[in-house]
DNA sequence: AAATCTTTGTGATATAGTTAACAAAACGTC
DNA sequence: GACGTTTTGTTAACTATATCACAAAGATTT
């Protein structure tokens, strides 16, 4: 697996998929070149931040010209491992889970939800947006069989920890947790936490307590 | 509206709803006191960070004892404006939107989704999880009428910008955007962006490129 | 081909967030 | 009530991120 010469900052890594998507848009619009200022307008990230982000990968642009869309796109395709498919399992096919299944990640990217699990017998055996749904009892067997090591957890909070324990046994490496539970896992497993309730609540807190400042209005 | 004596850091503000939820858990378990170390274990936030976060609000704990659960809970209830209900509109009642509707935010908090909008005639006129669904055509009228100034945007990407323009006209103040579109809004409006595809993609990038370090394993 | 314009890449600086470490305070026990 | 223990609150150090500002390079125009 090709590794960047220098570790890029996490904040930069988080913006890469965003850049990649917008470069795709530009490409399909037939645009040949783009400046950091234009890109900034589109993705709402400061242009200096964009230039700095790109610079971690070397000198990708040309002074007085900007960036060549095709070249940049090709570069990011390689960098984001567009050629190596990452298979993901979706655990829990409720409303949130179904939202994921209907999102066609493959369009821009090689991350693919390969399989879903639920306890609801009316869902087991069906396919949703091309993804087959199995019973939760088959979790370990199927994951091991298909060598899947990344999972999205969208189950009810009370069963989050027991199901996580089962995922750990199935040798999972990364877990994107959408439940409110804070999961206990061995240290070798990466868990990323997105809590919709917390997101909404802290957003509301922000609105109330952080009025927009003079500086922001300029 | 009561304002904190000192502006607390954004990072702290984002953790408050999390603390609040866990304090509620402790309270319903009948726990009287808790130390920053215990809380750290539960919410997976460094104990020094927790103590620092709490300290922005004054000396809430007692040395050699920890924090009194009831007192802390009461304090946070006030601080997070638990008593002043914030009404939120949900724009787009697809799978993701429905996931929000079925989430009972009121349980721990006074943020409430009051109304939903969709173009699907089979949804218009129904209620989902207690929330009435109206047609998108009635957006401006209903929002102004009910004085709602916060919206969650869960519509298909191509209609995100036109609907946003309509929300701006309806005098919205904050927008929690779950679509991949980067929205253009006047500077006086706060937009917070959560892009599920980007979250998944950057998580996968992390797993591939940021192996767990020695330090993290200790 | 000279002059002007554009835009990168980056040093320097500013801002934000985390964590180690420990004195001081209060607890709990004997 | 003296003494060892616990745990806070905070100073200082560290780490991470964002942004300013500008020289240098190259593009574009005349």
mmCIF file with all atom_site columns, N, CA and C in Angstrom, chain A residues 73-131:
data_model
loop_
_atom_site.group_PDB
_atom_site.id
_atom_site.type_symbol
_atom_site.label_atom_id
_atom_site.label_alt_id
_atom_site.label_comp_id
_atom_site.label_asym_id
_atom_site.label_entity_id
_atom_site.label_seq_id
_atom_site.pdbx_PDB_ins_code
_atom_site.Cartn_x
_atom_site.Cartn_y
_atom_site.Cartn_z
_atom_site.occupancy
_atom_site.B_iso_or_equiv
_atom_site.pdbx_formal_charge
_atom_site.auth_seq_id
_atom_site.auth_comp_id
_atom_site.auth_asym_id
_atom_site.auth_atom_id
_atom_site.pdbx_PDB_model_num
ATOM 1   N N  . UNK A 1 73  ? -7.229  15.647  -10.498 1.00 0.00 ? 73  UNK A N  1
ATOM 2   C CA . UNK A 1 73  ? -8.187  14.569  -10.319 1.00 0.00 ? 73  UNK A CA 1
ATOM 3   C C  . UNK A 1 73  ? -7.472  13.227  -10.352 1.00 0.00 ? 73  UNK A C  1
ATOM 4   N N  . UNK A 1 74  ? -6.602  13.047  -11.312 1.00 0.00 ? 74  UNK A N  1
ATOM 5   C CA . UNK A 1 74  ? -5.836  11.797  -11.410 1.00 0.00 ? 74  UNK A CA 1
ATOM 6   C C  . UNK A 1 74  ? -5.003  11.586  -10.161 1.00 0.00 ? 74  UNK A C  1
ATOM 7   N N  . UNK A 1 75  ? -4.409  12.679  -9.699  1.00 0.00 ? 75  UNK A N  1
ATOM 8   C CA . UNK A 1 75  ? -3.577  12.583  -8.515  1.00 0.00 ? 75  UNK A CA 1
ATOM 9   C C  . UNK A 1 75  ? -4.381  12.139  -7.296  1.00 0.00 ? 75  UNK A C  1
ATOM 10  N N  . UNK A 1 76  ? -5.539  12.781  -7.122  1.00 0.00 ? 76  UNK A N  1
ATOM 11  C CA . UNK A 1 76  ? -6.365  12.426  -5.966  1.00 0.00 ? 76  UNK A CA 1
ATOM 12  C C  . UNK A 1 76  ? -6.936  11.022  -6.084  1.00 0.00 ? 76  UNK A C  1
ATOM 13  N N  . UNK A 1 77  ? -7.215  10.610  -7.297  1.00 0.00 ? 77  UNK A N  1
ATOM 14  C CA . UNK A 1 77  ? -7.751  9.260   -7.468  1.00 0.00 ? 77  UNK A CA 1
ATOM 15  C C  . UNK A 1 77  ? -6.765  8.253   -6.880  1.00 0.00 ? 77  UNK A C  1
ATOM 16  N N  . UNK A 1 78  ? -5.509  8.436   -7.240  1.00 0.00 ? 78  UNK A N  1
ATOM 17  C CA . UNK A 1 78  ? -4.474  7.574   -6.694  1.00 0.00 ? 78  UNK A CA 1
ATOM 18  C C  . UNK A 1 78  ? -4.404  7.705   -5.180  1.00 0.00 ? 78  UNK A C  1
ATOM 19  N N  . UNK A 1 79  ? -4.318  8.953   -4.729  1.00 0.00 ? 79  UNK A N  1
ATOM 20  C CA . UNK A 1 79  ? -4.093  9.225   -3.315  1.00 0.00 ? 79  UNK A CA 1
ATOM 21  C C  . UNK A 1 79  ? -5.217  8.702   -2.432  1.00 0.00 ? 79  UNK A C  1
ATOM 22  N N  . UNK A 1 80  ? -6.435  8.845   -2.880  1.00 0.00 ? 80  UNK A N  1
ATOM 23  C CA . UNK A 1 80  ? -7.564  8.404   -2.070  1.00 0.00 ? 80  UNK A CA 1
ATOM 24  C C  . UNK A 1 80  ? -7.848  6.920   -2.281  1.00 0.00 ? 80  UNK A C  1
ATOM 25  N N  . UNK A 1 81  ? -6.878  6.231   -2.901  1.00 0.00 ? 81  UNK A N  1
ATOM 26  C CA . UNK A 1 81  ? -7.042  4.790   -3.103  1.00 0.00 ? 81  UNK A CA 1
ATOM 27  C C  . UNK A 1 81  ? -8.298  4.457   -3.878  1.00 0.00 ? 81  UNK A C  1
ATOM 28  N N  . UNK A 1 82  ? -8.531  5.265   -4.910  1.00 0.00 ? 82  UNK A N  1
ATOM 29  C CA . UNK A 1 82  ? -9.750  5.048   -5.683  1.00 0.00 ? 82  UNK A CA 1
ATOM 30  C C  . UNK A 1 82  ? -9.742  3.691   -6.362  1.00 0.00 ? 82  UNK A C  1
ATOM 31  N N  . UNK A 1 83  ? -8.578  3.097   -6.489  1.00 0.00 ? 83  UNK A N  1
ATOM 32  C CA . UNK A 1 83  ? -8.515  1.864   -7.261  1.00 0.00 ? 83  UNK A CA 1
ATOM 33  C C  . UNK A 1 83  ? -8.653  0.622   -6.387  1.00 0.00 ? 83  UNK A C  1
ATOM 34  N N  . UNK A 1 84  ? -8.549  0.812   -5.095  1.00 0.00 ? 84  UNK A N  1
ATOM 35  C CA . UNK A 1 84  ? -8.673  -0.334  -4.207  1.00 0.00 ? 84  UNK A CA 1
ATOM 36  C C  . UNK A 1 84  ? -9.986  -0.247  -3.437  1.00 0.00 ? 84  UNK A C  1
ATOM 37  N N  . UNK A 1 85  ? -10.900 -1.141  -3.747  1.00 0.00 ? 85  UNK A N  1
ATOM 38  C CA . UNK A 1 85  ? -12.235 -1.081  -3.164  1.00 0.00 ? 85  UNK A CA 1
ATOM 39  C C  . UNK A 1 85  ? -12.220 -1.427  -1.674  1.00 0.00 ? 85  UNK A C  1
ATOM 40  N N  . UNK A 1 86  ? -12.838 -0.576  -0.874  1.00 0.00 ? 86  UNK A N  1
ATOM 41  C CA . UNK A 1 86  ? -13.008 -0.885  0.538   1.00 0.00 ? 86  UNK A CA 1
ATOM 42  C C  . UNK A 1 86  ? -14.435 -1.352  0.767   1.00 0.00 ? 86  UNK A C  1
ATOM 43  N N  . UNK A 1 87  ? -14.557 -2.563  1.272   1.00 0.00 ? 87  UNK A N  1
ATOM 44  C CA . UNK A 1 87  ? -15.877 -3.144  1.507   1.00 0.00 ? 87  UNK A CA 1
ATOM 45  C C  . UNK A 1 87  ? -16.340 -2.823  2.924   1.00 0.00 ? 87  UNK A C  1
ATOM 46  N N  . UNK A 1 88  ? -17.575 -2.363  3.017   1.00 0.00 ? 88  UNK A N  1
ATOM 47  C CA . UNK A 1 88  ? -18.119 -1.926  4.297   1.00 0.00 ? 88  UNK A CA 1
ATOM 48  C C  . UNK A 1 88  ? -19.403 -2.697  4.587   1.00 0.00 ? 88  UNK A C  1
ATOM 49  N N  . UNK A 1 89  ? -19.623 -3.031  5.850   1.00 0.00 ? 89  UNK A N  1
ATOM 50  C CA . UNK A 1 89  ? -20.884 -3.660  6.266   1.00 0.00 ? 89  UNK A CA 1
ATOM 51  C C  . UNK A 1 89  ? -21.742 -2.638  6.999   1.00 0.00 ? 89  UNK A C  1
ATOM 52  N N  . UNK A 1 90  ? -23.046 -2.728  6.773   1.00 0.00 ? 90  UNK A N  1
ATOM 53  C CA . UNK A 1 90  ? -23.982 -1.846  7.460   1.00 0.00 ? 90  UNK A CA 1
ATOM 54  C C  . UNK A 1 90  ? -24.752 -2.670  8.488   1.00 0.00 ? 90  UNK A C  1
ATOM 55  N N  . UNK A 1 91  ? -24.606 -2.281  9.762   1.00 0.00 ? 91  UNK A N  1
ATOM 56  C CA . UNK A 1 91  ? -25.247 -3.062  10.825  1.00 0.00 ? 91  UNK A CA 1
ATOM 57  C C  . UNK A 1 91  ? -26.474 -2.309  11.321  1.00 0.00 ? 91  UNK A C  1
ATOM 58  N N  . UNK A 1 92  ? -27.630 -2.791  10.969  1.00 0.00 ? 92  UNK A N  1
ATOM 59  C CA . UNK A 1 92  ? -28.877 -2.141  11.367  1.00 0.00 ? 92  UNK A CA 1
ATOM 60  C C  . UNK A 1 92  ? -29.503 -1.382  10.213  1.00 0.00 ? 92  UNK A C  1
ATOM 61  N N  . UNK A 1 93  ? -30.578 -1.953  9.653   1.00 0.00 ? 93  UNK A N  1
ATOM 62  C CA . UNK A 1 93  ? -31.187 -1.365  8.458   1.00 0.00 ? 93  UNK A CA 1
ATOM 63  C C  . UNK A 1 93  ? -32.484 -0.657  8.819   1.00 0.00 ? 93  UNK A C  1
ATOM 64  N N  . UNK A 1 94  ? -32.384 0.321   9.704   1.00 0.00 ? 94  UNK A N  1
ATOM 65  C CA . UNK A 1 94  ? -33.526 1.179   10.013  1.00 0.00 ? 94  UNK A CA 1
ATOM 66  C C  . UNK A 1 94  ? -33.561 2.333   9.035   1.00 0.00 ? 94  UNK A C  1
ATOM 67  N N  . UNK A 1 95  ? -34.152 3.445   9.466   1.00 0.00 ? 95  UNK A N  1
ATOM 68  C CA . UNK A 1 95  ? -34.220 4.598   8.570   1.00 0.00 ? 95  UNK A CA 1
ATOM 69  C C  . UNK A 1 95  ? -32.843 5.126   8.221   1.00 0.00 ? 95  UNK A C  1
ATOM 70  N N  . UNK A 1 96  ? -32.009 5.290   9.240   1.00 0.00 ? 96  UNK A N  1
ATOM 71  C CA . UNK A 1 96  ? -30.677 5.828   8.987   1.00 0.00 ? 96  UNK A CA 1
ATOM 72  C C  . UNK A 1 96  ? -29.862 4.865   8.127   1.00 0.00 ? 96  UNK A C  1
ATOM 73  N N  . UNK A 1 97  ? -29.937 3.591   8.460   1.00 0.00 ? 97  UNK A N  1
ATOM 74  C CA . UNK A 1 97  ? -29.233 2.585   7.672   1.00 0.00 ? 97  UNK A CA 1
ATOM 75  C C  . UNK A 1 97  ? -29.683 2.591   6.223   1.00 0.00 ? 97  UNK A C  1
ATOM 76  N N  . UNK A 1 98  ? -30.986 2.673   6.013   1.00 0.00 ? 98  UNK A N  1
ATOM 77  C CA . UNK A 1 98  ? -31.513 2.681   4.653   1.00 0.00 ? 98  UNK A CA 1
ATOM 78  C C  . UNK A 1 98  ? -31.029 3.918   3.885   1.00 0.00 ? 98  UNK A C  1
ATOM 79  N N  . UNK A 1 99  ? -30.916 5.052   4.594   1.00 0.00 ? 99  UNK A N  1
ATOM 80  C CA . UNK A 1 99  ? -30.397 6.260   3.949   1.00 0.00 ? 99  UNK A CA 1
ATOM 81  C C  . UNK A 1 99  ? -29.006 5.984   3.383   1.00 0.00 ? 99  UNK A C  1
ATOM 82  N N  . UNK A 1 100 ? -28.190 5.259   4.123   1.00 0.00 ? 100 UNK A N  1
ATOM 83  C CA . UNK A 1 100 ? -26.853 4.907   3.643   1.00 0.00 ? 100 UNK A CA 1
ATOM 84  C C  . UNK A 1 100 ? -26.934 3.994   2.422   1.00 0.00 ? 100 UNK A C  1
ATOM 85  N N  . UNK A 1 101 ? -27.834 3.022   2.490   1.00 0.00 ? 101 UNK A N  1
ATOM 86  C CA . UNK A 1 101 ? -27.928 2.057   1.387   1.00 0.00 ? 101 UNK A CA 1
ATOM 87  C C  . UNK A 1 101 ? -28.341 2.726   0.086   1.00 0.00 ? 101 UNK A C  1
ATOM 88  N N  . UNK A 1 102 ? -29.169 3.752   0.186   1.00 0.00 ? 102 UNK A N  1
ATOM 89  C CA . UNK A 1 102 ? -29.632 4.415   -1.028  1.00 0.00 ? 102 UNK A CA 1
ATOM 90  C C  . UNK A 1 102 ? -28.656 5.454   -1.560  1.00 0.00 ? 102 UNK A C  1
ATOM 91  N N  . UNK A 1 103 ? -27.593 5.697   -0.796  1.00 0.00 ? 103 UNK A N  1
ATOM 92  C CA . UNK A 1 103 ? -26.581 6.651   -1.239  1.00 0.00 ? 103 UNK A CA 1
ATOM 93  C C  . UNK A 1 103 ? -25.576 5.879   -2.077  1.00 0.00 ? 103 UNK A C  1
ATOM 94  N N  . UNK A 1 104 ? -25.420 6.263   -3.314  1.00 0.00 ? 104 UNK A N  1
ATOM 95  C CA . UNK A 1 104 ? -24.508 5.516   -4.181  1.00 0.00 ? 104 UNK A CA 1
ATOM 96  C C  . UNK A 1 104 ? -23.071 6.009   -4.034  1.00 0.00 ? 104 UNK A C  1
ATOM 97  N N  . UNK A 1 105 ? -22.359 5.439   -3.064  1.00 0.00 ? 105 UNK A N  1
ATOM 98  C CA . UNK A 1 105 ? -21.007 5.904   -2.785  1.00 0.00 ? 105 UNK A CA 1
ATOM 99  C C  . UNK A 1 105 ? -20.049 5.633   -3.939  1.00 0.00 ? 105 UNK A C  1
ATOM 100 N N  . UNK A 1 106 ? -20.354 4.599   -4.712  1.00 0.00 ? 106 UNK A N  1
ATOM 101 C CA . UNK A 1 106 ? -19.424 4.208   -5.779  1.00 0.00 ? 106 UNK A CA 1
ATOM 102 C C  . UNK A 1 106 ? -19.296 5.271   -6.859  1.00 0.00 ? 106 UNK A C  1
ATOM 103 N N  . UNK A 1 107 ? -20.310 6.126   -6.980  1.00 0.00 ? 107 UNK A N  1
ATOM 104 C CA . UNK A 1 107 ? -20.274 7.150   -8.025  1.00 0.00 ? 107 UNK A CA 1
ATOM 105 C C  . UNK A 1 107 ? -18.913 7.852   -8.067  1.00 0.00 ? 107 UNK A C  1
ATOM 106 N N  . UNK A 1 108 ? -18.476 8.327   -6.909  1.00 0.00 ? 108 UNK A N  1
ATOM 107 C CA . UNK A 1 108 ? -17.243 9.124   -6.864  1.00 0.00 ? 108 UNK A CA 1
ATOM 108 C C  . UNK A 1 108 ? -16.101 8.394   -6.190  1.00 0.00 ? 108 UNK A C  1
ATOM 109 N N  . UNK A 1 109 ? -16.297 7.188   -5.781  1.00 0.00 ? 109 UNK A N  1
ATOM 110 C CA . UNK A 1 109 ? -15.405 6.688   -4.759  1.00 0.00 ? 109 UNK A CA 1
ATOM 111 C C  . UNK A 1 109 ? -15.437 5.181   -4.763  1.00 0.00 ? 109 UNK A C  1
ATOM 112 N N  . UNK A 1 110 ? -14.433 4.593   -4.175  1.00 0.00 ? 110 UNK A N  1
ATOM 113 C CA . UNK A 1 110 ? -14.438 3.135   -4.167  1.00 0.00 ? 110 UNK A CA 1
ATOM 114 C C  . UNK A 1 110 ? -14.780 2.538   -2.805  1.00 0.00 ? 110 UNK A C  1
ATOM 115 N N  . UNK A 1 111 ? -15.495 3.294   -2.003  1.00 0.00 ? 111 UNK A N  1
ATOM 116 C CA . UNK A 1 111 ? -16.018 2.738   -0.760  1.00 0.00 ? 111 UNK A CA 1
ATOM 117 C C  . UNK A 1 111 ? -17.398 2.172   -1.047  1.00 0.00 ? 111 UNK A C  1
ATOM 118 N N  . UNK A 1 112 ? -17.596 0.917   -0.737  1.00 0.00 ? 112 UNK A N  1
ATOM 119 C CA . UNK A 1 112 ? -18.883 0.309   -1.082  1.00 0.00 ? 112 UNK A CA 1
ATOM 120 C C  . UNK A 1 112 ? -19.466 -0.462  0.095   1.00 0.00 ? 112 UNK A C  1
ATOM 121 N N  . UNK A 1 113 ? -20.745 -0.206  0.362   1.00 0.00 ? 113 UNK A N  1
ATOM 122 C CA . UNK A 1 113 ? -21.462 -1.025  1.331   1.00 0.00 ? 113 UNK A CA 1
ATOM 123 C C  . UNK A 1 113 ? -21.842 -2.315  0.620   1.00 0.00 ? 113 UNK A C  1
ATOM 124 N N  . UNK A 1 114 ? -21.311 -3.433  1.137   1.00 0.00 ? 114 UNK A N  1
ATOM 125 C CA . UNK A 1 114 ? -21.438 -4.713  0.441   1.00 0.00 ? 114 UNK A CA 1
ATOM 126 C C  . UNK A 1 114 ? -22.575 -5.548  0.995   1.00 0.00 ? 114 UNK A C  1
ATOM 127 N N  . UNK A 1 115 ? -22.892 -5.303  2.271   1.00 0.00 ? 115 UNK A N  1
ATOM 128 C CA . UNK A 1 115 ? -23.790 -6.223  2.958   1.00 0.00 ? 115 UNK A CA 1
ATOM 129 C C  . UNK A 1 115 ? -24.454 -5.495  4.121   1.00 0.00 ? 115 UNK A C  1
ATOM 130 N N  . UNK A 1 116 ? -25.725 -5.863  4.387   1.00 0.00 ? 116 UNK A N  1
ATOM 131 C CA . UNK A 1 116 ? -26.425 -5.272  5.518   1.00 0.00 ? 116 UNK A CA 1
ATOM 132 C C  . UNK A 1 116 ? -26.932 -6.354  6.457   1.00 0.00 ? 116 UNK A C  1
ATOM 133 N N  . UNK A 1 117 ? -27.148 -5.970  7.715   1.00 0.00 ? 117 UNK A N  1
ATOM 134 C CA . UNK A 1 117 ? -27.658 -6.927  8.704   1.00 0.00 ? 117 UNK A CA 1
ATOM 135 C C  . UNK A 1 117 ? -28.785 -6.291  9.507   1.00 0.00 ? 117 UNK A C  1
ATOM 136 N N  . UNK A 1 118 ? -29.787 -7.099  9.813   1.00 0.00 ? 118 UNK A N  1
ATOM 137 C CA . UNK A 1 118 ? -30.877 -6.622  10.669  1.00 0.00 ? 118 UNK A CA 1
ATOM 138 C C  . UNK A 1 118 ? -31.521 -7.835  11.326  1.00 0.00 ? 118 UNK A C  1
ATOM 139 N N  . UNK A 1 119 ? -32.342 -7.555  12.347  1.00 0.00 ? 119 UNK A N  1
ATOM 140 C CA . UNK A 1 119 ? -33.053 -8.660  12.992  1.00 0.00 ? 119 UNK A CA 1
ATOM 141 C C  . UNK A 1 119 ? -34.476 -8.784  12.449  1.00 0.00 ? 119 UNK A C  1
ATOM 142 N N  . UNK A 1 120 ? -34.928 -7.783  11.724  1.00 0.00 ? 120 UNK A N  1
ATOM 143 C CA . UNK A 1 120 ? -36.296 -7.758  11.202  1.00 0.00 ? 120 UNK A CA 1
ATOM 144 C C  . UNK A 1 120 ? -36.436 -8.768  10.057  1.00 0.00 ? 120 UNK A C  1
ATOM 145 N N  . UNK A 1 121 ? -37.286 -9.810  10.304  1.00 0.00 ? 121 UNK A N  1
ATOM 146 C CA . UNK A 1 121 ? -37.420 -10.893 9.322   1.00 0.00 ? 121 UNK A CA 1
ATOM 147 C C  . UNK A 1 121 ? -37.959 -10.386 7.984   1.00 0.00 ? 121 UNK A C  1
ATOM 148 N N  . UNK A 1 122 ? -38.717 -9.295  8.017   1.00 0.00 ? 122 UNK A N  1
ATOM 149 C CA . UNK A 1 122 ? -39.281 -8.796  6.756   1.00 0.00 ? 122 UNK A CA 1
ATOM 150 C C  . UNK A 1 122 ? -38.200 -8.144  5.889   1.00 0.00 ? 122 UNK A C  1
ATOM 151 N N  . UNK A 1 123 ? -37.069 -7.822  6.485   1.00 0.00 ? 123 UNK A N  1
ATOM 152 C CA . UNK A 1 123 ? -35.969 -7.233  5.712   1.00 0.00 ? 123 UNK A CA 1
ATOM 153 C C  . UNK A 1 123 ? -34.960 -8.296  5.284   1.00 0.00 ? 123 UNK A C  1
ATOM 154 N N  . UNK A 1 124 ? -34.775 -9.297  6.158   1.00 0.00 ? 124 UNK A N  1
ATOM 155 C CA . UNK A 1 124 ? -33.793 -10.351 5.872   1.00 0.00 ? 124 UNK A CA 1
ATOM 156 C C  . UNK A 1 124 ? -34.160 -11.057 4.572   1.00 0.00 ? 124 UNK A C  1
ATOM 157 N N  . UNK A 1 125 ? -33.181 -11.229 3.712   1.00 0.00 ? 125 UNK A N  1
ATOM 158 C CA . UNK A 1 125 ? -33.414 -11.911 2.444   1.00 0.00 ? 125 UNK A CA 1
ATOM 159 C C  . UNK A 1 125 ? -33.699 -10.966 1.294   1.00 0.00 ? 125 UNK A C  1
ATOM 160 N N  . UNK A 1 126 ? -34.013 -9.693  1.609   1.00 0.00 ? 126 UNK A N  1
ATOM 161 C CA . UNK A 1 126 ? -34.253 -8.716  0.538   1.00 0.00 ? 126 UNK A CA 1
ATOM 162 C C  . UNK A 1 126 ? -32.928 -8.040  0.159   1.00 0.00 ? 126 UNK A C  1
ATOM 163 N N  . UNK A 1 127 ? -32.983 -7.232  -0.892  1.00 0.00 ? 127 UNK A N  1
ATOM 164 C CA . UNK A 1 127 ? -31.845 -6.363  -1.194  1.00 0.00 ? 127 UNK A CA 1
ATOM 165 C C  . UNK A 1 127 ? -32.364 -4.935  -1.241  1.00 0.00 ? 127 UNK A C  1
ATOM 166 N N  . UNK A 1 128 ? -31.590 -4.015  -0.696  1.00 0.00 ? 128 UNK A N  1
ATOM 167 C CA . UNK A 1 128 ? -31.971 -2.600  -0.718  1.00 0.00 ? 128 UNK A CA 1
ATOM 168 C C  . UNK A 1 128 ? -30.884 -1.846  -1.453  1.00 0.00 ? 128 UNK A C  1
ATOM 169 N N  . UNK A 1 129 ? -31.276 -1.204  -2.565  1.00 0.00 ? 129 UNK A N  1
ATOM 170 C CA . UNK A 1 129 ? -30.268 -0.496  -3.358  1.00 0.00 ? 129 UNK A CA 1
ATOM 171 C C  . UNK A 1 129 ? -29.100 -1.409  -3.679  1.00 0.00 ? 129 UNK A C  1
ATOM 172 N N  . UNK A 1 130 ? -29.433 -2.652  -4.067  1.00 0.00 ? 130 UNK A N  1
ATOM 173 C CA . UNK A 1 130 ? -28.401 -3.569  -4.546  1.00 0.00 ? 130 UNK A CA 1
ATOM 174 C C  . UNK A 1 130 ? -27.639 -4.293  -3.438  1.00 0.00 ? 130 UNK A C  1
ATOM 175 N N  . UNK A 1 131 ? -27.946 -3.978  -2.194  1.00 0.00 ? 131 UNK A N  1
ATOM 176 C CA . UNK A 1 131 ? -27.193 -4.561  -1.084  1.00 0.00 ? 131 UNK A CA 1
ATOM 177 C C  . UNK A 1 131 ? -28.035 -5.638  -0.408  1.00 0.00 ? 131 UNK A C  1
#
